[in-house]
Amino acid sequence: MRKITEIIVHCTATRERLDIGAAEIDRYHRQRGFDSIGYHYVVRLDGSIEKGRDESAVGAHCLSHNVCSIGVAYVGGLDADGKPKDTRTPAQKRSLSALLTELRRRYPGAKIHGHRDFAAKACPCFDATKEYVAL
Ligand SMILES: [Zn+2]
């Protein structure tokens, strides 16, 4: 297994209530020229957690941070007009906390960040570093 020092949270930058999952994202990322879905996990609107890229494989989700990180995305992040918004459903919030807790347990010392900590983007449309500091 590669060394994991960061767990990076994303949104899929899709409009709220659009119910997609790992299969659709995989197709979209392949169209953009990636080998496969860039994230390692996807949290759907109903809170179900779908596997993306294998954890042992380097992801494609955060420039200059892929080698040492796990990428987790919740579906959503845009309002009906396409503007950045924290659209997480209560079920997504519960699943994200559970998944991030599990990843922190398996990768002790890895820090949880939002994509926006490393890029001039709104992603994941909330302050993940602050929200998950206690996990
Ligand atoms: Zn992102």
PDB file of N, CA, C and O in Angstrom, residues 30 57 95 112:
ATOM      1  N   ARG A  30     -13.657   9.069 -17.638  1.00  0.00           N
ATOM      2  CA  ARG A  30     -13.013   8.416 -18.791  1.00  0.00           C
ATOM      3  C   ARG A  30     -13.132   9.295 -20.035  1.00  0.00           C
ATOM      4  O   ARG A  30     -12.189   9.394 -20.836  1.00  0.00           O
ATOM      5  N   ALA A  57      -4.452   2.379  -5.548  1.00  0.00           N
ATOM      6  CA  ALA A  57      -4.113   3.099  -6.781  1.00  0.00           C
ATOM      7  C   ALA A  57      -4.134   4.602  -6.540  1.00  0.00           C
ATOM      8  O   ALA A  57      -4.993   5.121  -5.827  1.00  0.00           O
ATOM      9  N   SER A  95     -22.957   9.517   6.395  1.00  0.00           N
ATOM     10  CA  SER A  95     -22.051   8.575   5.723  1.00  0.00           C
ATOM     11  C   SER A  95     -20.649   9.145   5.571  1.00  0.00           C
ATOM     12  O   SER A  95     -19.662   8.417   5.696  1.00  0.00           O
ATOM     13  N   ILE A 112      -7.410  15.290   7.241  1.00  0.00           N
ATOM     14  CA  ILE A 112      -8.575  15.503   6.378  1.00  0.00           C
ATOM     15  C   ILE A 112      -8.581  16.958   5.891  1.00  0.00           C
ATOM     16  O   ILE A 112      -8.454  17.886   6.685  1.00  0.00           O
TER      17      ILE A 112
END
